Tab-separated table of C-alpha atoms in Angstrom:
chain	number	residue	atom	x	y	z
A	1	UNK	CA	-0.062	0.034	0.006
A	2	UNK	CA	2.950	2.361	0.668
A	3	UNK	CA	4.229	3.451	-2.858
A	4	UNK	CA	6.945	5.984	-3.799
A	5	UNK	CA	4.531	7.831	-5.926
A	6	UNK	CA	2.039	8.233	-3.322
A	7	UNK	CA	4.530	9.608	-0.830
A	8	UNK	CA	5.894	11.844	-3.361
A	9	UNK	CA	2.352	13.119	-4.172
A	10	UNK	CA	1.629	13.689	-0.459
A	11	UNK	CA	4.874	15.591	0.227
A	12	UNK	CA	4.501	17.649	-2.983
A	13	UNK	CA	1.250	19.072	-1.649
A	14	UNK	CA	2.908	20.598	1.514
A	15	UNK	CA	2.969	24.244	1.386
A	16	UNK	CA	5.602	26.881	2.300
A	17	UNK	CA	4.633	28.329	5.858
A	18	UNK	CA	5.528	31.864	4.906
A	19	UNK	CA	4.276	31.867	1.262
A	20	UNK	CA	1.410	29.333	1.458
A	21	UNK	CA	0.398	29.855	-2.026
A	22	UNK	CA	3.487	27.946	-2.974
A	23	UNK	CA	4.164	24.067	-2.286
A	24	UNK	CA	7.558	23.303	-1.271
A	25	UNK	CA	7.915	21.517	-4.603
A	26	UNK	CA	7.104	24.681	-6.327
A	27	UNK	CA	9.627	26.522	-4.332
A	28	UNK	CA	12.318	24.069	-5.150
A	29	UNK	CA	12.985	23.192	-1.467
A	30	UNK	CA	11.742	19.584	-1.880
A	31	UNK	CA	14.529	17.794	-3.643
A	32	UNK	CA	13.619	14.187	-3.338
A	33	UNK	CA	11.149	11.654	-1.740
A	34	UNK	CA	12.481	8.085	-1.410
A	35	UNK	CA	10.627	5.008	-0.035
A	36	UNK	CA	12.523	1.922	1.200
A	37	UNK	CA	10.495	-0.545	3.058
A	38	UNK	CA	8.420	1.467	5.535
A	39	UNK	CA	10.696	4.231	5.812
A	40	UNK	CA	10.023	7.584	3.735
A	41	UNK	CA	13.239	9.882	3.397
A	42	UNK	CA	12.550	13.436	2.397
A	43	UNK	CA	15.493	15.523	1.233
A	44	UNK	CA	15.016	19.282	1.500
A	45	UNK	CA	17.507	22.321	0.743
A	46	UNK	CA	17.185	25.390	2.794
A	47	UNK	CA	16.564	28.609	0.845
A	48	UNK	CA	18.555	30.927	2.984
A	49	UNK	CA	21.057	29.902	5.632
A	50	UNK	CA	19.137	31.347	8.590
A	51	UNK	CA	15.633	30.780	7.000
A	52	UNK	CA	13.493	30.400	10.204
A	53	UNK	CA	10.792	28.595	8.293
A	54	UNK	CA	12.905	25.362	7.901
A	55	UNK	CA	11.859	23.955	11.106
A	56	UNK	CA	8.234	24.409	10.232
A	57	UNK	CA	8.698	22.956	6.696
A	58	UNK	CA	10.449	19.867	8.272
A	59	UNK	CA	7.615	19.572	10.767
A	60	UNK	CA	4.865	19.886	8.040
A	61	UNK	CA	6.286	17.399	5.876
A	62	UNK	CA	6.661	14.816	8.630
A	63	UNK	CA	3.052	15.477	10.015
A	64	UNK	CA	1.503	15.499	6.578
A	65	UNK	CA	3.257	12.144	5.718
A	66	UNK	CA	2.359	10.636	9.142
A	67	UNK	CA	-1.309	11.661	8.610
A	68	UNK	CA	-1.281	9.729	5.437
A	69	UNK	CA	-0.048	6.497	7.056
A	70	UNK	CA	3.580	6.782	6.617
A	71	UNK	CA	4.915	6.223	10.170
A	72	UNK	CA	8.527	6.440	9.779
A	73	UNK	CA	9.489	9.661	8.043
A	74	UNK	CA	12.967	11.074	7.998
A	75	UNK	CA	13.903	14.488	6.685
A	76	UNK	CA	17.533	15.030	5.467
A	77	UNK	CA	19.081	18.220	4.547
A	78	UNK	CA	21.088	18.717	1.345
A	79	UNK	CA	23.288	21.669	1.330
A	80	UNK	CA	24.943	21.436	-1.951
A	81	UNK	CA	23.975	22.706	-4.423
A	82	UNK	CA	22.712	25.727	-2.762
A	83	UNK	CA	19.084	26.730	-3.309
A	84	UNK	CA	18.680	29.149	-6.300
A	85	UNK	CA	15.471	31.041	-7.044
A	86	UNK	CA	15.679	29.579	-10.602
A	87	UNK	CA	14.366	26.307	-8.914
A	88	UNK	CA	10.948	28.005	-8.438
A	89	UNK	CA	8.689	26.178	-10.825
A	90	UNK	CA	6.506	27.904	-13.661
A	91	UNK	CA	3.482	26.868	-11.650
A	92	UNK	CA	5.101	28.580	-8.534
A	93	UNK	CA	5.885	31.728	-10.492
A	94	UNK	CA	2.304	31.863	-11.646
A	95	UNK	CA	1.066	31.163	-7.970
A	96	UNK	CA	3.300	34.106	-6.753
A	97	UNK	CA	1.946	36.585	-9.211
A	98	UNK	CA	-1.639	35.394	-8.521
A	99	UNK	CA	-1.083	36.366	-4.975
A	100	UNK	CA	0.341	39.813	-5.583
A	101	UNK	CA	4.093	38.631	-5.314
A	102	UNK	CA	6.439	39.288	-8.303
A	103	UNK	CA	8.377	36.360	-9.405
A	104	UNK	CA	12.140	36.478	-9.640
A	105	UNK	CA	14.080	36.807	-12.890
A	106	UNK	CA	17.074	34.460	-13.783
A	107	UNK	CA	19.780	34.232	-10.873
A	108	UNK	CA	23.073	35.730	-11.429
A	109	UNK	CA	25.934	33.276	-12.287
A	110	UNK	CA	29.315	33.936	-10.597
A	111	UNK	CA	32.693	33.153	-12.458
A	112	UNK	CA	35.731	34.256	-10.428
A	113	UNK	CA	35.540	37.127	-7.790
A	114	UNK	CA	32.063	38.486	-7.182
A	115	UNK	CA	32.030	41.996	-8.374
A	116	UNK	CA	31.005	44.817	-6.223
A	117	UNK	CA	27.939	46.558	-7.325
A	118	UNK	CA	27.537	50.171	-5.991
A	119	UNK	CA	24.371	50.972	-7.812
A	120	UNK	CA	20.957	49.681	-7.070
A	121	UNK	CA	20.115	46.212	-8.339
A	122	UNK	CA	18.340	46.674	-11.708
A	123	UNK	CA	15.599	44.283	-12.623
A	124	UNK	CA	12.728	44.325	-14.925
A	125	UNK	CA	9.936	44.220	-12.523
A	126	UNK	CA	6.150	44.226	-13.447
A	127	UNK	CA	3.562	45.142	-10.880
A	128	UNK	CA	1.789	41.701	-10.072
A	129	UNK	CA	-1.520	43.724	-9.419
A	130	UNK	CA	-1.932	45.948	-12.504
A	131	UNK	CA	0.941	44.572	-14.685
A	132	UNK	CA	2.523	48.134	-15.248
A	133	UNK	CA	6.371	48.289	-15.748
A	134	UNK	CA	8.746	50.639	-14.114
A	135	UNK	CA	8.204	49.635	-10.598
A	136	UNK	CA	10.481	51.471	-8.173
A	137	UNK	CA	12.677	49.618	-5.564
A	138	UNK	CA	11.945	50.651	-2.064
A	139	UNK	CA	14.253	48.365	-0.197
A	140	UNK	CA	16.366	45.289	-1.169
A	141	UNK	CA	15.336	43.768	2.120
A	142	UNK	CA	11.816	42.769	2.690
A	143	UNK	CA	9.690	41.182	5.317
A	144	UNK	CA	11.317	37.736	4.567
A	145	UNK	CA	14.858	36.964	3.604
A	146	UNK	CA	13.934	36.082	0.107
A	147	UNK	CA	11.940	39.219	-0.925
A	148	UNK	CA	12.615	42.906	-1.770
A	149	UNK	CA	10.062	45.698	-1.691
A	150	UNK	CA	8.867	47.568	-4.657
A	151	UNK	CA	6.168	50.152	-5.354
A	152	UNK	CA	4.249	50.468	-8.514
A	153	UNK	CA	4.092	54.044	-9.943
A	154	UNK	CA	0.800	53.431	-11.785
A	155	UNK	CA	-1.375	51.869	-9.294
A	156	UNK	CA	0.771	53.013	-6.426
A	157	UNK	CA	0.493	49.709	-4.594
A	158	UNK	CA	3.695	48.291	-2.764
A	159	UNK	CA	4.472	44.698	-3.469
A	160	UNK	CA	7.047	42.116	-2.700
A	161	UNK	CA	9.526	40.723	-5.238
A	162	UNK	CA	11.121	37.337	-4.743
A	163	UNK	CA	15.028	38.098	-5.128
A	164	UNK	CA	17.266	36.362	-7.661
A	165	UNK	CA	19.766	34.346	-5.845
B	1	UNK	CA	-6.670	24.064	1.718
B	2	UNK	CA	-6.609	20.691	3.157
B	3	UNK	CA	-2.804	20.171	3.671
B	4	UNK	CA	-0.410	22.605	5.100
B	5	UNK	CA	-1.321	26.121	6.623
B	6	UNK	CA	-3.188	28.938	5.326
B	7	UNK	CA	-1.083	31.259	7.595
B	8	UNK	CA	2.052	30.809	9.518
B	9	UNK	CA	0.070	31.024	12.711
B	10	UNK	CA	-2.398	28.065	12.141
B	11	UNK	CA	0.573	25.642	12.979
B	12	UNK	CA	0.564	27.002	16.344
B	13	UNK	CA	-2.879	25.921	16.883
B	14	UNK	CA	-2.734	22.413	15.694
B	15	UNK	CA	-2.778	19.449	18.040
B	16	UNK	CA	-0.304	16.903	16.783
B	17	UNK	CA	-1.290	13.497	17.765
B	18	UNK	CA	2.331	12.189	17.778
B	19	UNK	CA	4.725	12.150	20.611
B	20	UNK	CA	5.816	15.117	22.835
B	21	UNK	CA	6.148	18.372	20.667
B	22	UNK	CA	8.080	20.418	23.268
B	23	UNK	CA	11.441	21.609	22.467
B	24	UNK	CA	14.396	23.356	23.616
B	25	UNK	CA	13.079	26.915	24.533
B	26	UNK	CA	15.855	29.010	22.981
B	27	UNK	CA	16.698	26.978	19.816
B	28	UNK	CA	15.267	27.691	16.271
B	29	UNK	CA	14.690	24.190	15.355
B	30	UNK	CA	13.820	20.645	16.679
B	31	UNK	CA	16.308	18.749	14.812
B	32	UNK	CA	20.070	18.664	13.704
B	33	UNK	CA	20.738	21.332	11.131
B	34	UNK	CA	23.012	18.796	9.462
B	35	UNK	CA	20.474	15.913	9.481
B	36	UNK	CA	21.449	13.405	6.720
B	37	UNK	CA	24.517	15.455	5.832
B	38	UNK	CA	27.723	13.187	5.473
B	39	UNK	CA	30.037	14.695	8.298
B	40	UNK	CA	32.773	12.279	7.722
B	41	UNK	CA	36.172	14.082	8.010
B	42	UNK	CA	38.044	14.074	4.827
B	43	UNK	CA	41.267	12.230	4.417
B	44	UNK	CA	44.424	14.059	5.538
B	45	UNK	CA	42.376	16.453	7.782
B	46	UNK	CA	42.817	16.488	11.619
B	47	UNK	CA	39.308	16.577	13.158
B	48	UNK	CA	40.220	18.640	16.174
B	49	UNK	CA	41.736	21.257	14.236
B	50	UNK	CA	38.798	21.358	11.738
B	51	UNK	CA	36.508	21.748	14.611
B	52	UNK	CA	38.515	24.624	16.092
B	53	UNK	CA	38.553	26.330	12.675
B	54	UNK	CA	34.848	25.957	12.219
B	55	UNK	CA	34.494	27.438	15.713
B	56	UNK	CA	36.414	30.525	14.475
B	57	UNK	CA	34.231	31.266	11.449
B	58	UNK	CA	31.083	30.346	13.397
B	59	UNK	CA	31.898	32.777	16.201
B	60	UNK	CA	32.659	35.480	13.739
B	61	UNK	CA	29.177	35.166	12.279
B	62	UNK	CA	27.502	34.521	15.692
B	63	UNK	CA	29.065	37.498	17.526
B	64	UNK	CA	28.489	39.925	14.586
B	65	UNK	CA	25.000	38.685	14.107
B	66	UNK	CA	24.144	39.352	17.789
B	67	UNK	CA	25.662	42.902	17.587
B	68	UNK	CA	23.722	43.739	14.350
B	69	UNK	CA	20.462	42.449	15.708
B	70	UNK	CA	20.859	45.181	18.322
B	71	UNK	CA	19.680	47.572	15.654
B	72	UNK	CA	16.160	45.815	15.376
B	73	UNK	CA	13.653	48.546	16.361
B	74	UNK	CA	16.511	51.164	16.718
B	75	UNK	CA	17.602	51.754	13.043
B	76	UNK	CA	17.132	55.279	11.461
B	77	UNK	CA	14.326	54.103	9.465
B	78	UNK	CA	12.193	50.965	9.006
B	79	UNK	CA	13.962	49.795	5.738
B	80	UNK	CA	17.342	49.839	7.619
B	81	UNK	CA	15.894	48.249	10.549
B	82	UNK	CA	14.736	45.332	8.293
B	83	UNK	CA	17.901	45.351	6.206
B	84	UNK	CA	20.179	44.895	9.280
B	85	UNK	CA	17.932	42.317	10.849
B	86	UNK	CA	17.957	40.319	7.501
B	87	UNK	CA	21.729	40.447	7.401
B	88	UNK	CA	22.090	39.451	11.165
B	89	UNK	CA	19.561	36.451	10.336
B	90	UNK	CA	21.774	35.254	7.380
B	91	UNK	CA	24.889	35.394	9.606
B	92	UNK	CA	22.960	33.685	12.488
B	93	UNK	CA	22.117	30.821	9.920
B	94	UNK	CA	25.719	30.566	8.906
B	95	UNK	CA	26.827	30.461	12.549
B	96	UNK	CA	24.365	27.807	13.384
B	97	UNK	CA	25.627	25.475	10.607
B	98	UNK	CA	29.431	26.198	11.336
B	99	UNK	CA	28.711	25.402	14.917
B	100	UNK	CA	27.068	22.351	14.241
B	101	UNK	CA	29.884	21.381	12.021
B	102	UNK	CA	32.387	22.173	14.754
B	103	UNK	CA	30.522	19.956	17.207
B	104	UNK	CA	30.275	17.142	14.757
B	105	UNK	CA	34.008	17.375	14.034
B	106	UNK	CA	35.049	17.537	17.589
B	107	UNK	CA	32.536	16.706	20.245
B	108	UNK	CA	34.923	17.540	22.995
B	109	UNK	CA	34.394	21.281	22.173
B	110	UNK	CA	30.818	21.218	23.304
B	111	UNK	CA	30.320	22.285	26.854
B	112	UNK	CA	28.984	19.328	29.052
B	113	UNK	CA	25.447	19.830	30.171
B	114	UNK	CA	23.320	17.905	32.607
B	115	UNK	CA	22.117	14.525	31.513
B	116	UNK	CA	18.813	14.869	29.872
B	117	UNK	CA	19.268	18.463	28.733
B	118	UNK	CA	17.461	19.497	25.741
B	119	UNK	CA	20.112	21.812	24.363
B	120	UNK	CA	21.462	20.769	20.970
B	121	UNK	CA	25.343	20.924	20.439
B	122	UNK	CA	25.423	24.119	18.392
B	123	UNK	CA	23.276	25.930	21.021
B	124	UNK	CA	25.487	24.608	23.829
B	125	UNK	CA	28.312	26.125	22.057
B	126	UNK	CA	26.552	29.505	21.566
B	127	UNK	CA	25.096	29.867	25.089
B	128	UNK	CA	27.237	27.768	27.577
B	129	UNK	CA	30.802	28.773	26.566
B	130	UNK	CA	32.718	31.462	28.593
B	131	UNK	CA	34.267	34.233	26.869
B	132	UNK	CA	37.805	32.835	26.747
B	133	UNK	CA	36.409	29.793	24.671
B	134	UNK	CA	35.107	32.186	21.928
B	135	UNK	CA	37.493	32.202	18.838
B	136	UNK	CA	35.928	35.162	16.878
B	137	UNK	CA	38.121	38.107	15.753
B	138	UNK	CA	37.854	41.241	17.988
B	139	UNK	CA	36.801	43.183	14.912
B	140	UNK	CA	33.054	42.011	15.344
B	141	UNK	CA	32.919	42.888	19.098
B	142	UNK	CA	32.643	46.727	19.581
B	143	UNK	CA	29.310	48.358	20.129
B	144	UNK	CA	27.295	49.484	17.000
B	145	UNK	CA	28.055	53.183	17.516
B	146	UNK	CA	25.997	55.425	15.208
B	147	UNK	CA	24.677	54.216	11.639
B	148	UNK	CA	28.045	55.391	10.001
B	149	UNK	CA	30.135	53.110	12.360
B	150	UNK	CA	27.872	50.244	11.617
B	151	UNK	CA	28.145	50.827	7.781
B	152	UNK	CA	31.892	51.203	7.847
B	153	UNK	CA	32.275	48.040	10.098
B	154	UNK	CA	29.748	46.037	7.964
B	155	UNK	CA	31.711	47.095	4.771
B	156	UNK	CA	35.020	45.806	5.925
B	157	UNK	CA	33.611	42.760	7.670
B	158	UNK	CA	31.492	41.587	4.753
B	159	UNK	CA	34.238	42.220	2.112
B	160	UNK	CA	36.611	40.051	4.277
B	161	UNK	CA	34.080	37.349	4.672
B	162	UNK	CA	33.091	37.231	1.069
B	163	UNK	CA	36.880	36.892	0.097
B	164	UNK	CA	37.202	34.180	2.565
B	165	UNK	CA	33.899	32.135	1.863
B	166	UNK	CA	34.677	32.323	-1.916
B	167	UNK	CA	37.969	30.377	-1.320
B	168	UNK	CA	36.397	28.225	1.320
B	169	UNK	CA	33.843	27.063	-1.362
B	170	UNK	CA	36.590	24.497	-2.781
B	171	UNK	CA	37.390	23.137	0.823
B	172	UNK	CA	37.932	19.432	0.815
B	173	UNK	CA	35.211	19.301	3.487
B	174	UNK	CA	32.112	18.938	1.739
B	175	UNK	CA	30.001	20.522	4.675
B	176	UNK	CA	32.258	23.538	4.905
B	177	UNK	CA	32.286	23.999	0.981
B	178	UNK	CA	28.492	23.980	1.015
B	179	UNK	CA	28.047	26.317	3.839
B	180	UNK	CA	30.583	28.723	2.204
B	181	UNK	CA	29.052	28.463	-1.252
B	182	UNK	CA	25.566	29.312	0.257
B	183	UNK	CA	27.126	32.021	2.367
B	184	UNK	CA	28.923	33.559	-0.745
B	185	UNK	CA	25.350	34.561	-2.207
B	186	UNK	CA	24.266	36.154	1.108
B	187	UNK	CA	27.386	38.036	1.855
B	188	UNK	CA	27.304	39.530	-1.623
B	189	UNK	CA	24.443	41.477	-0.947
B	190	UNK	CA	25.687	42.410	2.697
B	191	UNK	CA	28.592	43.939	1.087
B	192	UNK	CA	26.682	45.785	-1.795
B	193	UNK	CA	24.368	47.205	1.001
B	194	UNK	CA	27.119	48.511	3.236
B	195	UNK	CA	29.243	49.946	0.164
B	196	UNK	CA	26.197	51.778	-1.182
B	197	UNK	CA	25.522	53.323	2.259
B	198	UNK	CA	29.136	54.153	2.621
B	199	UNK	CA	28.965	55.981	-0.647
B	200	UNK	CA	25.749	57.710	0.338
B	201	UNK	CA	26.979	58.887	3.674
B	202	UNK	CA	30.461	60.011	2.123
B	203	UNK	CA	28.667	62.257	-0.379
B	204	UNK	CA	25.454	63.091	1.749
B	205	UNK	CA	25.727	66.065	3.986
B	206	UNK	CA	28.603	67.634	5.884
B	207	UNK	CA	27.332	65.984	9.008
B	208	UNK	CA	27.166	62.388	7.379
B	209	UNK	CA	30.550	62.759	5.955
B	210	UNK	CA	31.902	63.854	9.297
B	211	UNK	CA	30.475	60.879	11.002
B	212	UNK	CA	31.694	58.462	8.381
B	213	UNK	CA	35.370	59.804	8.867
B	214	UNK	CA	34.896	59.522	12.744
B	215	UNK	CA	33.752	55.928	12.059
B	216	UNK	CA	36.702	54.994	10.046
B	217	UNK	CA	39.011	55.928	12.977
B	218	UNK	CA	36.916	53.704	15.204
B	219	UNK	CA	36.717	50.769	12.983
B	220	UNK	CA	40.462	50.700	11.628
B	221	UNK	CA	42.547	49.680	14.517
B	222	UNK	CA	41.113	46.092	14.442
B	223	UNK	CA	41.564	45.743	10.507
B	224	UNK	CA	44.935	44.111	10.656
B	225	UNK	CA	43.620	41.357	13.003
B	226	UNK	CA	41.320	40.113	10.156
B	227	UNK	CA	44.397	38.948	8.104
B	228	UNK	CA	46.620	37.626	10.895
B	229	UNK	CA	47.215	33.917	10.394
B	230	UNK	CA	46.557	31.826	13.460
B	231	UNK	CA	48.275	28.383	13.677
B	232	UNK	CA	44.953	26.559	13.364
B	233	UNK	CA	44.325	28.511	10.049
B	234	UNK	CA	47.673	27.793	8.805
B	235	UNK	CA	47.097	23.995	9.279
B	236	UNK	CA	43.688	23.842	7.704
B	237	UNK	CA	45.042	25.797	4.726
B	238	UNK	CA	47.851	23.300	4.507
B	239	UNK	CA	45.527	20.481	4.689
B	240	UNK	CA	43.275	21.900	1.985
B	241	UNK	CA	40.227	22.268	4.185
B	242	UNK	CA	40.348	25.915	5.285
B	243	UNK	CA	41.675	29.323	4.164
B	244	UNK	CA	44.677	31.358	5.404
B	245	UNK	CA	43.276	34.857	5.862
B	246	UNK	CA	46.446	36.404	4.941
B	247	UNK	CA	45.878	35.213	1.404
B	248	UNK	CA	42.683	37.345	1.255
B	249	UNK	CA	44.451	40.842	2.222
B	250	UNK	CA	45.169	41.965	-1.310
B	251	UNK	CA	41.669	41.285	-2.726
B	252	UNK	CA	40.105	42.842	0.326
B	253	UNK	CA	42.239	45.908	-0.001
B	254	UNK	CA	41.429	46.264	-3.826
B	255	UNK	CA	37.659	46.006	-3.121
B	256	UNK	CA	37.730	48.500	-0.252
B	257	UNK	CA	39.807	50.785	-2.361
B	258	UNK	CA	37.061	50.851	-5.012
B	259	UNK	CA	34.662	52.246	-2.489
B	260	UNK	CA	36.976	54.568	-0.664
B	261	UNK	CA	38.080	56.152	-3.902
B	262	UNK	CA	34.563	56.858	-5.259
B	263	UNK	CA	33.671	57.943	-1.698
B	264	UNK	CA	36.864	60.378	-1.550
B	265	UNK	CA	37.836	58.825	1.738
B	266	UNK	CA	41.270	57.758	2.794
B	267	UNK	CA	42.091	54.941	5.291
B	268	UNK	CA	42.892	56.559	8.546
B	269	UNK	CA	46.206	56.765	9.945
B	270	UNK	CA	45.628	54.965	13.240
B	271	UNK	CA	47.707	52.340	14.949
B	272	UNK	CA	46.360	48.808	15.145
B	273	UNK	CA	45.137	47.393	18.444
B	274	UNK	CA	47.942	45.165	19.667
B	275	UNK	CA	47.544	41.674	21.049
B	276	UNK	CA	46.540	41.091	24.704
B	277	UNK	CA	48.809	38.758	26.703
B	278	UNK	CA	50.385	37.857	23.501
B	279	UNK	CA	46.889	36.705	21.968
B	280	UNK	CA	44.029	38.181	19.897
B	281	UNK	CA	40.294	36.943	19.300
B	282	UNK	CA	41.321	33.828	17.691
B	283	UNK	CA	43.246	32.887	21.019
B	284	UNK	CA	40.165	33.708	23.246
B	285	UNK	CA	41.547	37.245	24.073
B	286	UNK	CA	38.725	39.720	23.658
B	287	UNK	CA	37.820	43.354	23.978
B	288	UNK	CA	35.855	44.817	26.952
B	289	UNK	CA	32.792	44.821	24.908
B	290	UNK	CA	32.783	41.043	24.447
B	291	UNK	CA	31.720	40.323	28.020
B	292	UNK	CA	28.752	42.431	27.919
B	293	UNK	CA	27.724	41.067	24.588
B	294	UNK	CA	27.904	37.564	25.908
B	295	UNK	CA	25.847	38.380	28.818
B	296	UNK	CA	23.112	39.655	26.864
B	297	UNK	CA	23.231	36.750	24.517
B	298	UNK	CA	23.532	34.060	27.009
B	299	UNK	CA	21.768	35.146	30.337
B	300	UNK	CA	18.202	33.885	29.649
B	301	UNK	CA	19.502	30.364	28.220
B	302	UNK	CA	22.037	29.968	31.227
B	303	UNK	CA	19.031	30.703	33.623
B	304	UNK	CA	16.818	28.198	32.312
B	305	UNK	CA	19.111	25.460	30.878
B	306	UNK	CA	16.293	23.118	30.760
B	307	UNK	CA	13.708	25.414	29.364
B	308	UNK	CA	11.096	23.738	27.177
B	309	UNK	CA	8.161	25.136	25.360
C-alpha cells in the first residue's frame, strides 16, 4: 500500500509556511522523496542559511506524511548545490503573481571574484496587481529573507519581489 | 486548503497526535541542522583542528549577528531596520551550521550539560561557553556606535568574509564548502548594501561625511587582525580544508579601495590594536565589549538550561 509515487504526491502538496500559495515542490525546497520498506526519506534544501521557516517545513512534511499513514518519516538536509530562485517552478511563479508577489528573474551566475555593485540592483519588474512596468525599488530587504520591496508608480501599490539568488 | 497552513500562525494551533512536541526553548529548530549530511572528516584532515577552525568562522558570524541584531527597532528607518535584521539573520544561519559542523568534527568542544538536557550541540556552543572559549576576531565585538560606524564596520567585515567564503567554497570538507557556497550568495548583498550606504554617507551632508570619517577611525585599529594567520588557520590551509586569511588581504584591499576612492575617503592613519597577553580574538582574548555582549546573548538560556516550550 505504501508506494513511492504516493509519498511523493503527499509531500508535494505541503506548502511553504511563509508563502502558503507555494508548495515546497514549487519553491524548489523539496528535492527528493525516497521510500525504502516502511521508511520515507524526504530531502530538502534550505532557501537561506538562516531561514526560520525550515523547522516548520520539516515539521509539516513529517506530520503530513504521518497523517497519510507513513509512520517512519525522515527528513534530510542537502546543502549542495545551494538553493537558487531558478528552482521555483513555472506553476510556482504563476502562483506568486496570482497572490500579488512578483516572481524572480534569472539568478546571477558567478565566475571568479564577485564584483562589487555600487548602484541599486536593476531588474525588470512588473506590478503583479496591474501589470505596469517601471516599478520602483523601495528596499532590497523585505519582510522575509527572500524578498525585496517595490512600489508600482501606476497603481501606487507596494509589493514584494522574490529576489534572484 | 486541506494540507499545510493557510497562514504561519495556524501551525501553532494544531494538535499533533504524535509524541511530545516540546522543544528546547531557545533554539530555532527541533532537529540537527546537518540531519542526513555526510559529516565524515576528509582524508588527511585533523578532526580537532577542523573543529577549532569551524568555531572561529562560526563565532565571527554569531557575535556579529548578535551585534547587528541590536539595531532591530532602533535603526534610522524601517527599511534599514529590516535590512540589518535580515543580514543578522543570514549570519546567524551561517553560525548555526558552522557551530554544528564544529561539534560534529570535535564533540569535545561542546560544553557538558546535565544529563537529559534538551540543548542541541550548536546551542550549547553558543550559550554555554565562557568568553575565553570564543574564537571570533575582535573586529566584530565593539558596540554598533551610530549608523556610520555600523556601515563602515559592515563594509569591512562583509568584504573580508566574502573573500574568505569564496576560497572556502573549494574546501575538501564537503560540509564547509556547501556552507561557504551558500554564504557567498548572502554576503554578496551584505557587502553591496554596506558599500552603497558608505558612498551615500560620504557624499550626503557635511554631517554624514563627518560621522563616516569618525567611524573609520573607530573601525580601523582592528582591521589588521582580520588577516593575521592563527596556527589553526595555517594548518587547515595546508590540509586543503580551510583558508589562510592572509591570502585574502590583497583582494580585500582592492575592493575596499574601489569604495573609498569613489567616496573620496582615505584609510585613517591609526595604529592597530595590539595583542593582549600575546593573543588576539582567535586565541580567546577579547575586548571589553565582549563580556557584556555575551551576557546579553547568554543570560536567559543559562538561567533556564532545561527550558522547554
